[in-house]
Amino acid sequence: MDSEWCPWQDSNLWLSAPEADALSPELQGHVEWMSVIIRHLACMRRMGKPMLEELTIERLSYGDEAVAHLSDGRVAFIEGACPGDRVRVDITEGKERFVRGHVTDIIEASPNRVDPRAPFEIECGTCGWQHVAYERQLVEKRDNIVAQLVKVAHVDAERAQSIVAPCIPSDRPWGYRNKLEFACATDASGFTMGYHRKGADGIVSPKEFPLGSHALAKAPKAVRGALRFLAGSNDLGIYRVGIRGSMRTKSLEVALWTEGGNFPRVAVAGTLARALKASSIVRVATGGPQGARKVKGVEVLHGTGYWKERLCQQSFKIAAPSFFQVNTEQAERLVETTLEALDVREGDEVADLYCGVGTFTIPLARTGAHVYGVESYSSSVRDLRRVAEETELDIDVIGGDAARELPMLGHLDAVLVDPPRAGLDASLVKSIAEAGPTKVAYVSCDPATWARDVARFEAQGYELARATPVDLFPQTYHVETTSILRRIRNNYT
């Protein structure tokens, strides 16, 4: 084996002759095969020639890339492609089992392909599926959930197909978001506000925001102009701006994320209040290293200090940085679908874990059940306590970690979990089973971790009965899944 091949060094796979000889014959074969691929790609790049392949696109991945197969059987992940396209692609990365590339020419366009409504959003990565017809997006989202059940939870393919319902579509494929978030920076031209450029440095500042609802149509431009005027050539210390707007209540909130320390509160509040009709302007002060910042405090600069939204006939007052679903209409469908399947009755003991501001907690309590709402994020706990007091429903709001609090709740008739993307800890799945609920509703934003946890529940005596995708995020690969697990045996009697 030639250890002086430059591609080894280019790919961080350089091996000395003794190291190569120490490998098993099977591994040596893999290494030699990979060296050919790497050397070929490297030489093509140095000669300025693209590595071109003609492919037929099969499906969309759980991500912005589409999937095809090379003639040698390797999977190809291709940016900018649509299922059914016949395309010419430039292979930019080659591995033993897969390659990556992007479309250079569309040889034959798929009937599922549509013209992108917001081409600039492709540069930002916020609308990665906008070139795919919406009806096909729904099919692909369901297929990705089925695939994760088969791959991760090891559910039989036929059973997985029968369990997963069609994806519930959004009435608004565009203009559905009640919240827009922007990155901010100060450069030679002054204050900038927009989206991080996908795969590159810098911020893109689009003129339109087609995913934002009508309530947010004019707000980003007004906020950007006001802060740019106020900053001049100075750095205001703002690194993120969040804008929430409700089509139902007309409430509008601007949240400015900064490091702790001095901040021109009065000037910022006055300038923004003159620029747009905001019902609330707040500053979220944070501390810590970038990527691990923690909220140190929230200051009300103008107005109420919270954003109002109505969902399932309930008015919510949400204070930054509390989480709330970005698609209000589809969030209602998510709640309705989940509660219909969970079928909670009056007098039931129910735990709502990772309950947030009470999106599910309040509707659950309206059934007459006694509900424990468990949430660790302090601002969300405060918001839920406020609405629980206003409604006088039978809710115990518990501020704390779900894994720690659940064992103290005793027997439960039903449990609802809506965890973050990382899903549930294995110990929490066991604790839920020990509480003895006959049904568990699991709402998830990540099909892979959800499928992993489905397998854990089935090992604890539960069976996945149904799963329904709900599209809260058209034009993107993201999807919510609401599912029901029924107890078929009790491992803890």
Short mmCIF file of C-alpha atoms in Angstrom, two decimals:
data_model
loop_
_atom_site.label_atom_id
_atom_site.label_comp_id
_atom_site.label_asym_id
_atom_site.label_seq_id
_atom_site.Cartn_x
_atom_site.Cartn_y
_atom_site.Cartn_z
CA MET A 1 0.00 0.00 0.00
CA ASP A 2 1.46 3.39 -0.99
CA SER A 3 1.56 5.46 2.24
CA GLU A 4 2.78 8.54 0.33
CA TRP A 5 -0.47 9.08 -1.59
CA CYS A 6 -1.40 12.70 -1.08
CA PRO A 7 -5.15 11.94 -0.79
CA TRP A 8 -4.48 10.15 2.50
CA GLN A 9 -3.14 13.41 3.91
CA ASP A 10 -5.97 15.45 2.36
CA SER A 11 -8.58 13.22 4.01
CA ASN A 12 -6.87 12.80 7.40
CA LEU A 13 -6.53 9.07 6.65
CA TRP A 14 -2.73 8.96 6.31
CA LEU A 15 -1.28 5.61 7.37
CA SER A 16 2.32 4.59 7.64
CA ALA A 17 3.38 1.26 6.15
CA PRO A 18 3.64 -0.46 9.58
CA GLU A 19 0.19 0.85 10.56
CA ALA A 20 -1.29 -0.39 7.31
CA ASP A 21 0.32 -3.81 7.68
CA ALA A 22 -1.14 -4.11 11.19
CA LEU A 23 -4.69 -3.95 9.82
CA SER A 24 -6.67 -7.11 9.17
CA PRO A 25 -6.91 -8.18 5.51
CA GLU A 26 -10.58 -7.16 5.49
CA LEU A 27 -9.80 -3.66 6.81
CA GLN A 28 -6.88 -3.34 4.40
CA GLY A 29 -9.31 -4.05 1.58
CA HIS A 30 -11.68 -1.32 2.81
CA VAL A 31 -8.79 1.13 3.20
CA GLU A 32 -7.40 0.42 -0.25
CA TRP A 33 -10.88 0.79 -1.80
CA MET A 34 -11.43 4.10 -0.01
CA SER A 35 -8.00 5.33 -1.12
CA VAL A 36 -9.01 4.92 -4.74
CA ILE A 37 -12.15 7.00 -4.18
CA ILE A 38 -10.30 9.70 -2.26
CA ARG A 39 -7.45 9.89 -4.77
CA HIS A 40 -9.91 10.13 -7.67
CA LEU A 41 -11.91 12.92 -5.99
CA ALA A 42 -8.78 14.80 -4.97
CA CYS A 43 -7.27 14.62 -8.46
CA MET A 44 -10.52 15.77 -10.06
CA ARG A 45 -10.67 18.73 -7.69
CA ARG A 46 -7.05 19.72 -8.33
CA MET A 47 -7.69 19.63 -12.06
CA GLY A 48 -10.69 21.90 -11.55
CA LYS A 49 -13.10 19.28 -12.85
CA PRO A 50 -16.35 18.44 -11.06
CA MET A 51 -17.10 14.83 -10.15
CA LEU A 52 -20.37 14.45 -12.06
CA GLU A 53 -22.99 11.73 -11.80
CA GLU A 54 -26.45 11.36 -13.32
CA LEU A 55 -28.95 10.18 -10.72
CA THR A 56 -32.68 9.60 -10.25
CA ILE A 57 -33.85 11.00 -6.94
CA GLU A 58 -35.84 8.55 -4.81
CA ARG A 59 -36.97 10.39 -1.69
CA LEU A 60 -36.20 13.15 0.80
CA SER A 61 -34.05 12.54 3.86
CA TYR A 62 -34.83 13.81 7.35
CA GLY A 63 -32.93 16.95 6.48
CA ASP A 64 -32.59 19.29 3.51
CA GLU A 65 -30.99 16.66 1.26
CA ALA A 66 -32.65 14.24 -1.13
CA VAL A 67 -31.62 10.60 -1.48
CA ALA A 68 -30.47 8.56 -4.50
CA HIS A 69 -28.10 5.65 -5.11
CA LEU A 70 -24.92 5.46 -7.17
CA SER A 71 -24.38 2.55 -9.53
CA ASP A 72 -21.99 0.99 -6.97
CA GLY A 73 -24.80 0.93 -4.39
CA ARG A 74 -23.66 3.81 -2.20
CA VAL A 75 -26.27 6.23 -0.90
CA ALA A 76 -26.08 9.75 -2.34
CA PHE A 77 -27.33 12.74 -0.34
CA ILE A 78 -28.03 15.56 -2.77
CA GLU A 79 -28.88 19.18 -2.03
CA GLY A 80 -31.47 20.94 -4.16
CA ALA A 81 -33.11 17.77 -5.55
CA CYS A 82 -36.73 16.62 -5.55
CA PRO A 83 -38.13 13.05 -5.54
CA GLY A 84 -38.59 11.96 -9.16
CA ASP A 85 -35.96 14.34 -10.57
CA ARG A 86 -33.39 13.07 -13.05
CA VAL A 87 -30.39 15.25 -12.25
CA ARG A 88 -26.71 15.75 -12.87
CA VAL A 89 -24.90 16.23 -9.58
CA ASP A 90 -21.45 17.30 -8.49
CA ILE A 91 -20.10 14.87 -5.88
CA THR A 92 -18.30 16.96 -3.26
CA GLU A 93 -17.69 14.32 -0.57
CA GLY A 94 -17.06 10.60 -0.89
CA LYS A 95 -17.17 7.97 1.86
CA GLU A 96 -17.20 4.19 1.88
CA ARG A 97 -20.97 3.94 2.26
CA PHE A 98 -22.26 7.30 1.03
CA VAL A 99 -21.48 10.44 -0.92
CA ARG A 100 -22.72 14.02 -0.82
CA GLY A 101 -23.24 16.47 -3.63
CA HIS A 102 -25.41 19.17 -5.15
CA VAL A 103 -27.48 19.52 -8.31
CA THR A 104 -25.73 21.17 -11.26
CA ASP A 105 -28.37 20.42 -13.92
CA ILE A 106 -31.93 19.13 -13.93
CA ILE A 107 -32.10 16.67 -16.81
CA GLU A 108 -35.77 15.88 -16.27
CA ALA A 109 -37.80 17.68 -13.62
CA SER A 110 -40.08 15.68 -11.36
CA PRO A 111 -43.83 16.40 -11.40
CA ASN A 112 -43.32 16.99 -7.65
CA ARG A 113 -40.98 19.94 -8.30
CA VAL A 114 -42.26 23.51 -7.96
CA ASP A 115 -40.61 26.90 -8.35
CA PRO A 116 -39.17 28.13 -5.02
CA ARG A 117 -41.21 31.00 -3.65
CA ALA A 118 -38.30 32.43 -1.66
CA PRO A 119 -34.99 31.56 -3.36
CA PHE A 120 -33.02 33.64 -0.85
CA GLU A 121 -34.27 31.33 1.93
CA ILE A 122 -32.29 28.47 0.34
CA GLU A 123 -29.13 30.43 1.13
CA CYS A 124 -30.21 30.56 4.78
CA GLY A 125 -31.53 27.01 5.05
CA THR A 126 -34.89 28.06 6.52
CA CYS A 127 -37.06 26.64 3.69
CA GLY A 128 -35.12 23.59 2.56
CA TRP A 129 -38.13 21.81 1.04
CA GLN A 130 -39.78 24.76 -0.73
CA HIS A 131 -38.92 23.36 -4.19
CA VAL A 132 -41.09 20.29 -3.43
CA ALA A 133 -44.88 20.36 -3.92
CA TYR A 134 -46.62 20.58 -0.56
CA GLU A 135 -48.62 17.37 -1.09
CA ARG A 136 -45.34 15.51 -1.62
CA GLN A 137 -43.80 17.11 1.49
CA LEU A 138 -46.58 15.52 3.56
CA VAL A 139 -45.92 12.09 2.05
CA GLU A 140 -42.18 12.38 2.69
CA LYS A 141 -42.68 13.43 6.32
CA ARG A 142 -44.84 10.39 6.99
CA ASP A 143 -42.37 8.12 5.18
CA ASN A 144 -39.50 9.41 7.32
CA ILE A 145 -41.43 8.52 10.48
CA VAL A 146 -42.20 5.03 9.17
CA ALA A 147 -38.54 4.58 8.24
CA GLN A 148 -37.38 5.49 11.77
CA LEU A 149 -39.81 3.02 13.32
CA VAL A 150 -38.36 0.27 11.13
CA LYS A 151 -34.70 1.30 11.44
CA VAL A 152 -34.48 2.44 15.07
CA ALA A 153 -37.38 0.72 16.88
CA HIS A 154 -37.09 -2.45 14.75
CA VAL A 155 -40.82 -2.45 14.08
CA ASP A 156 -41.93 -4.70 11.22
CA ALA A 157 -42.34 -2.62 8.05
CA GLU A 158 -45.93 -3.75 7.45
CA ARG A 159 -46.89 -2.95 11.04
CA ALA A 160 -45.18 0.45 10.85
CA GLN A 161 -47.14 1.30 7.71
CA SER A 162 -50.41 0.38 9.43
CA ILE A 163 -49.65 2.37 12.61
CA VAL A 164 -48.60 5.71 11.07
CA ALA A 165 -51.52 7.79 9.81
CA PRO A 166 -51.31 10.30 6.94
CA CYS A 167 -49.67 13.60 7.87
CA ILE A 168 -52.20 16.26 8.91
CA PRO A 169 -51.59 19.22 6.58
CA SER A 170 -51.37 22.87 7.50
CA ASP A 171 -54.05 25.15 6.05
CA ARG A 172 -51.26 27.69 5.56
CA PRO A 173 -48.24 26.21 3.76
CA TRP A 174 -46.79 29.74 3.91
CA GLY A 175 -47.31 32.58 6.36
CA TYR A 176 -47.90 30.30 9.35
CA ARG A 177 -45.23 31.27 11.87
CA ASN A 178 -46.17 33.40 14.88
CA LYS A 179 -42.50 33.90 15.70
CA LEU A 180 -39.41 34.92 13.74
CA GLU A 181 -35.90 34.87 15.17
CA PHE A 182 -32.91 36.71 13.75
CA ALA A 183 -29.17 36.71 14.31
CA CYS A 184 -27.55 40.11 14.82
CA ALA A 185 -24.06 41.51 14.40
CA THR A 186 -22.23 44.78 13.93
CA ASP A 187 -19.82 45.04 11.00
CA ALA A 188 -18.21 47.81 8.96
CA SER A 189 -21.61 48.82 7.59
CA GLY A 190 -23.22 48.99 11.03
CA PHE A 191 -25.93 46.90 12.68
CA THR A 192 -27.18 43.89 10.68
CA MET A 193 -30.10 41.56 11.44
CA GLY A 194 -31.10 38.45 9.50
CA TYR A 195 -30.28 34.76 9.10
CA HIS A 196 -26.94 33.01 9.30
CA ARG A 197 -25.70 32.09 5.84
CA LYS A 198 -25.92 28.32 5.39
CA GLY A 199 -22.48 26.71 5.46
CA ALA A 200 -20.66 30.05 5.48
CA ASP A 201 -19.93 33.11 7.57
CA GLY A 202 -22.05 36.23 7.51
CA ILE A 203 -25.70 37.19 7.90
CA VAL A 204 -28.26 37.37 5.10
CA SER A 205 -30.84 40.17 5.50
CA PRO A 206 -33.83 39.30 3.29
CA LYS A 207 -36.51 41.85 2.47
CA GLU A 208 -39.37 39.36 2.84
CA PHE A 209 -40.20 36.69 5.40
CA PRO A 210 -42.71 34.37 3.70
CA LEU A 211 -42.95 31.90 6.58
CA GLY A 212 -44.03 34.66 8.96
CA SER A 213 -47.72 35.32 9.52
CA HIS A 214 -49.46 38.49 8.37
CA ALA A 215 -49.10 39.81 11.93
CA LEU A 216 -45.32 39.86 11.42
CA ALA A 217 -45.25 41.25 7.88
CA LYS A 218 -43.83 44.70 8.68
CA ALA A 219 -42.22 44.14 12.07
CA PRO A 220 -38.75 42.79 11.07
CA LYS A 221 -38.02 45.69 8.73
CA ALA A 222 -39.17 48.22 11.35
CA VAL A 223 -37.07 46.65 14.11
CA ARG A 224 -34.00 46.34 11.91
CA GLY A 225 -34.26 49.96 10.77
CA ALA A 226 -34.80 51.28 14.28
CA LEU A 227 -31.87 49.39 15.78
CA ARG A 228 -29.61 50.27 12.87
CA PHE A 229 -30.45 53.97 13.32
CA LEU A 230 -29.93 53.77 17.08
CA ALA A 231 -26.64 51.88 16.88
CA GLY A 232 -24.95 54.01 14.23
CA SER A 233 -21.39 52.70 14.27
CA ASN A 234 -21.68 51.44 17.86
CA ASP A 235 -22.31 47.89 19.03
CA LEU A 236 -25.51 47.61 21.08
CA GLY A 237 -24.53 44.13 22.25
CA ILE A 238 -27.66 42.55 20.72
CA TYR A 239 -26.90 39.12 19.26
CA ARG A 240 -30.45 37.86 18.69
CA VAL A 241 -33.89 39.38 18.11
CA GLY A 242 -37.14 37.44 18.51
CA ILE A 243 -40.45 38.84 17.28
CA ARG A 244 -43.79 37.23 18.15
CA GLY A 245 -47.06 38.30 16.56
CA SER A 246 -50.55 36.87 17.00
CA MET A 247 -53.15 36.86 14.23
CA ARG A 248 -55.81 36.22 16.90
CA THR A 249 -55.01 38.73 19.64
CA LYS A 250 -52.96 41.25 17.57
CA SER A 251 -50.35 41.14 20.35
CA LEU A 252 -46.78 41.84 19.23
CA GLU A 253 -43.63 41.36 21.30
CA VAL A 254 -39.99 42.15 20.54
CA ALA A 255 -37.34 40.34 22.60
CA LEU A 256 -33.74 41.58 22.43
CA TRP A 257 -31.11 39.04 23.50
CA THR A 258 -27.91 40.56 24.89
CA GLU A 259 -25.04 39.79 27.20
CA GLY A 260 -25.45 41.11 30.72
CA GLY A 261 -24.10 44.53 31.64
CA ASN A 262 -24.80 48.06 30.53
CA PHE A 263 -27.52 48.58 27.95
CA PRO A 264 -29.20 51.78 26.63
CA ARG A 265 -32.66 50.73 27.90
CA VAL A 266 -34.48 54.03 27.60
CA ALA A 267 -33.15 54.86 24.12
CA VAL A 268 -33.87 51.37 22.77
CA ALA A 269 -37.37 51.26 24.25
CA GLY A 270 -38.27 54.71 22.93
CA THR A 271 -36.88 54.13 19.44
CA LEU A 272 -38.59 50.75 19.00
CA ALA A 273 -41.89 51.98 20.45
CA ARG A 274 -41.96 54.77 17.85
CA ALA A 275 -41.03 52.37 15.03
CA LEU A 276 -43.82 49.82 15.53
CA LYS A 277 -46.90 49.13 17.65
CA ALA A 278 -45.45 46.60 20.06
CA SER A 279 -47.49 45.52 23.06
CA SER A 280 -44.27 44.36 24.75
CA ILE A 281 -40.55 45.03 24.37
CA VAL A 282 -38.18 43.06 26.61
CA ARG A 283 -34.48 42.49 27.02
CA VAL A 284 -33.28 38.94 27.74
CA ALA A 285 -29.90 39.25 29.46
CA THR A 286 -27.65 36.20 29.23
CA GLY A 287 -24.23 35.08 30.40
CA GLY A 288 -21.74 32.34 29.64
CA PRO A 289 -19.80 31.22 26.57
CA GLN A 290 -21.36 31.31 23.11
CA GLY A 291 -23.34 28.12 22.52
CA ALA A 292 -23.91 27.64 26.25
CA ARG A 293 -25.41 30.95 27.29
CA LYS A 294 -27.84 30.95 30.21
CA VAL A 295 -30.61 33.45 30.90
CA LYS A 296 -29.67 35.76 33.76
CA GLY A 297 -32.78 37.92 33.75
CA VAL A 298 -35.55 39.55 31.71
CA GLU A 299 -36.18 43.30 31.75
CA VAL A 300 -39.43 44.85 30.57
CA LEU A 301 -38.46 47.87 28.47
CA HIS A 302 -41.96 48.76 27.25
CA GLY A 303 -45.53 47.49 27.59
CA THR A 304 -46.91 44.39 29.27
CA GLY A 305 -43.83 42.19 29.45
CA TYR A 306 -45.59 39.26 27.79
CA TRP A 307 -47.11 38.12 24.49
CA LYS A 308 -50.75 37.02 24.26
CA GLU A 309 -52.05 34.15 22.17
CA ARG A 310 -55.25 32.11 22.08
CA LEU A 311 -55.16 28.36 21.63
CA CYS A 312 -57.98 25.83 22.21
CA GLN A 313 -60.29 28.58 23.56
CA GLN A 314 -57.69 29.55 26.19
CA SER A 315 -55.81 32.83 26.42
CA PHE A 316 -52.10 32.43 27.19
CA LYS A 317 -49.71 35.13 28.39
CA ILE A 318 -46.23 34.03 27.38
CA ALA A 319 -43.18 35.85 28.71
CA ALA A 320 -39.84 35.54 26.92
CA PRO A 321 -38.02 33.21 26.85
CA SER A 322 -40.85 30.71 27.39
CA PHE A 323 -41.46 28.31 24.51
CA PHE A 324 -44.69 28.30 22.51
CA GLN A 325 -45.43 26.42 19.29
CA VAL A 326 -44.76 28.64 16.26
CA ASN A 327 -47.81 27.47 14.28
CA THR A 328 -50.89 28.23 16.38
CA GLU A 329 -53.51 26.68 14.10
CA GLN A 330 -51.60 23.44 13.72
CA ALA A 331 -50.77 23.37 17.44
CA GLU A 332 -54.52 23.23 18.05
CA ARG A 333 -54.79 20.23 15.73
CA LEU A 334 -51.88 18.62 17.55
CA VAL A 335 -53.63 19.08 20.91
CA GLU A 336 -57.01 17.92 19.64
CA THR A 337 -55.57 14.81 17.96
CA THR A 338 -53.58 13.90 21.08
CA LEU A 339 -56.42 14.35 23.56
CA GLU A 340 -58.90 12.46 21.38
CA ALA A 341 -56.55 9.47 21.29
CA LEU A 342 -55.61 9.66 24.99
CA ASP A 343 -59.32 9.71 25.97
CA VAL A 344 -58.89 11.12 29.49
CA ARG A 345 -61.97 10.93 31.73
CA GLU A 346 -63.26 13.00 34.65
CA GLY A 347 -61.45 12.08 37.84
CA ASP A 348 -58.41 10.57 36.11
CA GLU A 349 -54.95 11.22 37.53
CA VAL A 350 -52.80 12.53 34.68
CA ALA A 351 -49.20 13.75 34.45
CA ASP A 352 -48.15 16.18 31.71
CA LEU A 353 -44.35 16.02 31.59
CA TYR A 354 -42.31 18.76 29.91
CA CYS A 355 -45.57 20.70 29.93
CA GLY A 356 -44.17 24.15 29.09
CA VAL A 357 -46.73 26.94 29.47
CA GLY A 358 -49.62 24.42 29.51
CA THR A 359 -50.49 23.85 25.84
CA PHE A 360 -51.70 20.35 26.74
CA THR A 361 -52.15 20.86 30.50
CA ILE A 362 -55.10 23.24 30.27
CA PRO A 363 -57.15 21.18 27.76
CA LEU A 364 -56.41 18.03 29.81
CA ALA A 365 -57.72 19.70 32.97
CA ARG A 366 -60.89 20.84 31.16
CA THR A 367 -61.87 17.15 30.84
CA GLY A 368 -62.29 17.05 34.62
CA ALA A 369 -59.04 15.19 35.22
CA HIS A 370 -56.60 16.09 37.97
CA VAL A 371 -53.43 17.11 36.11
CA TYR A 372 -49.84 17.39 37.31
CA GLY A 373 -47.98 19.82 35.07
CA VAL A 374 -44.24 19.20 35.41
CA GLU A 375 -41.78 21.66 33.87
CA SER A 376 -38.17 22.60 34.69
CA TYR A 377 -37.91 25.91 32.79
CA SER A 378 -38.67 28.65 35.32
CA SER A 379 -40.30 31.20 32.98
CA SER A 380 -42.67 28.54 31.61
CA VAL A 381 -43.55 27.46 35.16
CA ARG A 382 -44.49 31.04 36.03
CA ASP A 383 -46.62 31.37 32.89
CA LEU A 384 -48.46 28.10 33.62
CA ARG A 385 -49.09 29.03 37.24
CA ARG A 386 -50.62 32.31 36.10
CA VAL A 387 -53.07 30.65 33.68
CA ALA A 388 -53.85 27.87 36.18
CA GLU A 389 -54.84 30.48 38.77
CA GLU A 390 -56.95 32.37 36.24
CA THR A 391 -58.86 29.26 35.14
CA GLU A 392 -59.14 27.69 38.63
CA LEU A 393 -58.76 24.25 37.03
CA ASP A 394 -57.56 21.20 38.99
CA ILE A 395 -53.87 21.54 38.14
CA ASP A 396 -50.80 21.01 40.32
CA VAL A 397 -47.93 22.95 38.74
CA ILE A 398 -44.60 21.38 39.67
CA GLY A 399 -41.37 23.18 38.86
CA GLY A 400 -38.67 20.55 38.53
CA ASP A 401 -37.06 17.80 36.51
CA ALA A 402 -39.52 15.21 35.20
CA ALA A 403 -37.30 12.24 36.09
CA ARG A 404 -36.99 13.43 39.68
CA GLU A 405 -40.60 14.50 40.22
CA LEU A 406 -42.50 11.65 38.54
CA PRO A 407 -41.81 8.90 41.13
CA MET A 408 -43.41 11.09 43.83
CA LEU A 409 -46.75 11.39 42.00
CA GLY A 410 -47.94 7.85 42.73
CA HIS A 411 -50.31 5.88 40.48
CA LEU A 412 -51.36 7.59 37.26
CA ASP A 413 -54.17 6.75 34.83
CA ALA A 414 -52.47 8.48 31.89
CA VAL A 415 -49.21 10.25 31.09
CA LEU A 416 -48.45 12.77 28.35
CA VAL A 417 -44.86 13.57 27.42
CA ASP A 418 -43.66 16.28 25.04
CA PRO A 419 -39.89 16.23 25.55
CA PRO A 420 -37.18 18.26 23.80
CA ARG A 421 -35.46 16.91 20.71
CA ALA A 422 -33.20 14.60 22.75
CA GLY A 423 -36.23 12.57 23.85
CA LEU A 424 -36.60 10.69 27.16
CA ASP A 425 -33.94 9.25 29.42
CA ALA A 426 -34.22 5.46 29.72
CA SER A 427 -34.77 5.78 33.48
CA LEU A 428 -37.77 8.05 32.92
CA VAL A 429 -39.39 5.52 30.58
CA LYS A 430 -39.04 2.95 33.37
CA SER A 431 -40.50 5.38 35.94
CA ILE A 432 -43.51 6.05 33.70
CA ALA A 433 -44.15 2.31 33.38
CA GLU A 434 -43.87 1.92 37.17
CA ALA A 435 -46.58 4.59 37.61
CA GLY A 436 -48.94 2.18 35.82
CA PRO A 437 -50.78 4.36 33.27
CA THR A 438 -52.92 2.41 30.82
CA LYS A 439 -52.02 4.92 28.08
CA VAL A 440 -49.06 7.14 27.33
CA ALA A 441 -49.28 9.96 24.80
CA TYR A 442 -45.88 10.77 23.35
CA VAL A 443 -45.53 13.99 21.34
CA SER A 444 -42.20 14.39 19.58
CA CYS A 445 -40.36 16.75 17.24
CA ASP A 446 -37.64 14.21 16.40
CA PRO A 447 -38.58 10.91 14.69
CA ALA A 448 -35.28 9.18 15.56
CA THR A 449 -35.33 9.76 19.33
CA TRP A 450 -39.08 9.08 19.39
CA ALA A 451 -38.55 5.70 17.68
CA ARG A 452 -35.77 4.88 20.14
CA ASP A 453 -38.12 5.62 23.04
CA VAL A 454 -40.95 3.62 21.46
CA ALA A 455 -38.66 0.58 21.61
CA ARG A 456 -37.94 1.33 25.27
CA PHE A 457 -41.65 1.58 26.10
CA GLU A 458 -42.42 -1.66 24.29
CA ALA A 459 -39.71 -3.35 26.38
CA GLN A 460 -41.56 -2.05 29.48
CA GLY A 461 -44.88 -3.65 28.52
CA TYR A 462 -46.41 -1.03 26.21
CA GLU A 463 -47.38 -1.27 22.56
CA LEU A 464 -47.42 1.54 20.03
CA ALA A 465 -51.06 1.76 18.95
CA ARG A 466 -51.03 4.72 16.59
CA ALA A 467 -48.88 7.61 15.43
CA THR A 468 -50.05 10.72 13.60
CA PRO A 469 -47.69 13.21 11.99
CA VAL A 470 -48.87 16.83 12.22
CA ASP A 471 -47.19 19.34 9.93
CA LEU A 472 -46.40 22.42 11.98
CA PHE A 473 -43.47 23.37 9.75
CA PRO A 474 -44.31 23.41 6.01
CA GLN A 475 -41.41 23.98 3.58
CA THR A 476 -39.01 22.31 6.04
CA TYR A 477 -38.20 18.72 6.99
CA HIS A 478 -39.39 19.21 10.58
CA VAL A 479 -42.58 17.48 11.74
CA GLU A 480 -44.39 16.79 15.01
CA THR A 481 -45.58 13.27 15.79
CA THR A 482 -48.30 12.48 18.30
CA SER A 483 -48.57 8.85 19.32
CA ILE A 484 -50.36 6.57 21.77
CA LEU A 485 -48.77 3.66 23.63
CA ARG A 486 -51.12 1.21 25.36
CA ARG A 487 -50.13 -1.02 28.25
CA ILE A 488 -50.44 -4.70 27.26
CA ARG A 489 -48.73 -6.13 30.35
CA ASN A 490 -47.71 -4.82 33.75
CA ASN A 491 -44.08 -5.53 34.58
CA TYR A 492 -44.39 -3.96 38.04
CA THR A 493 -47.32 -5.65 39.82
#
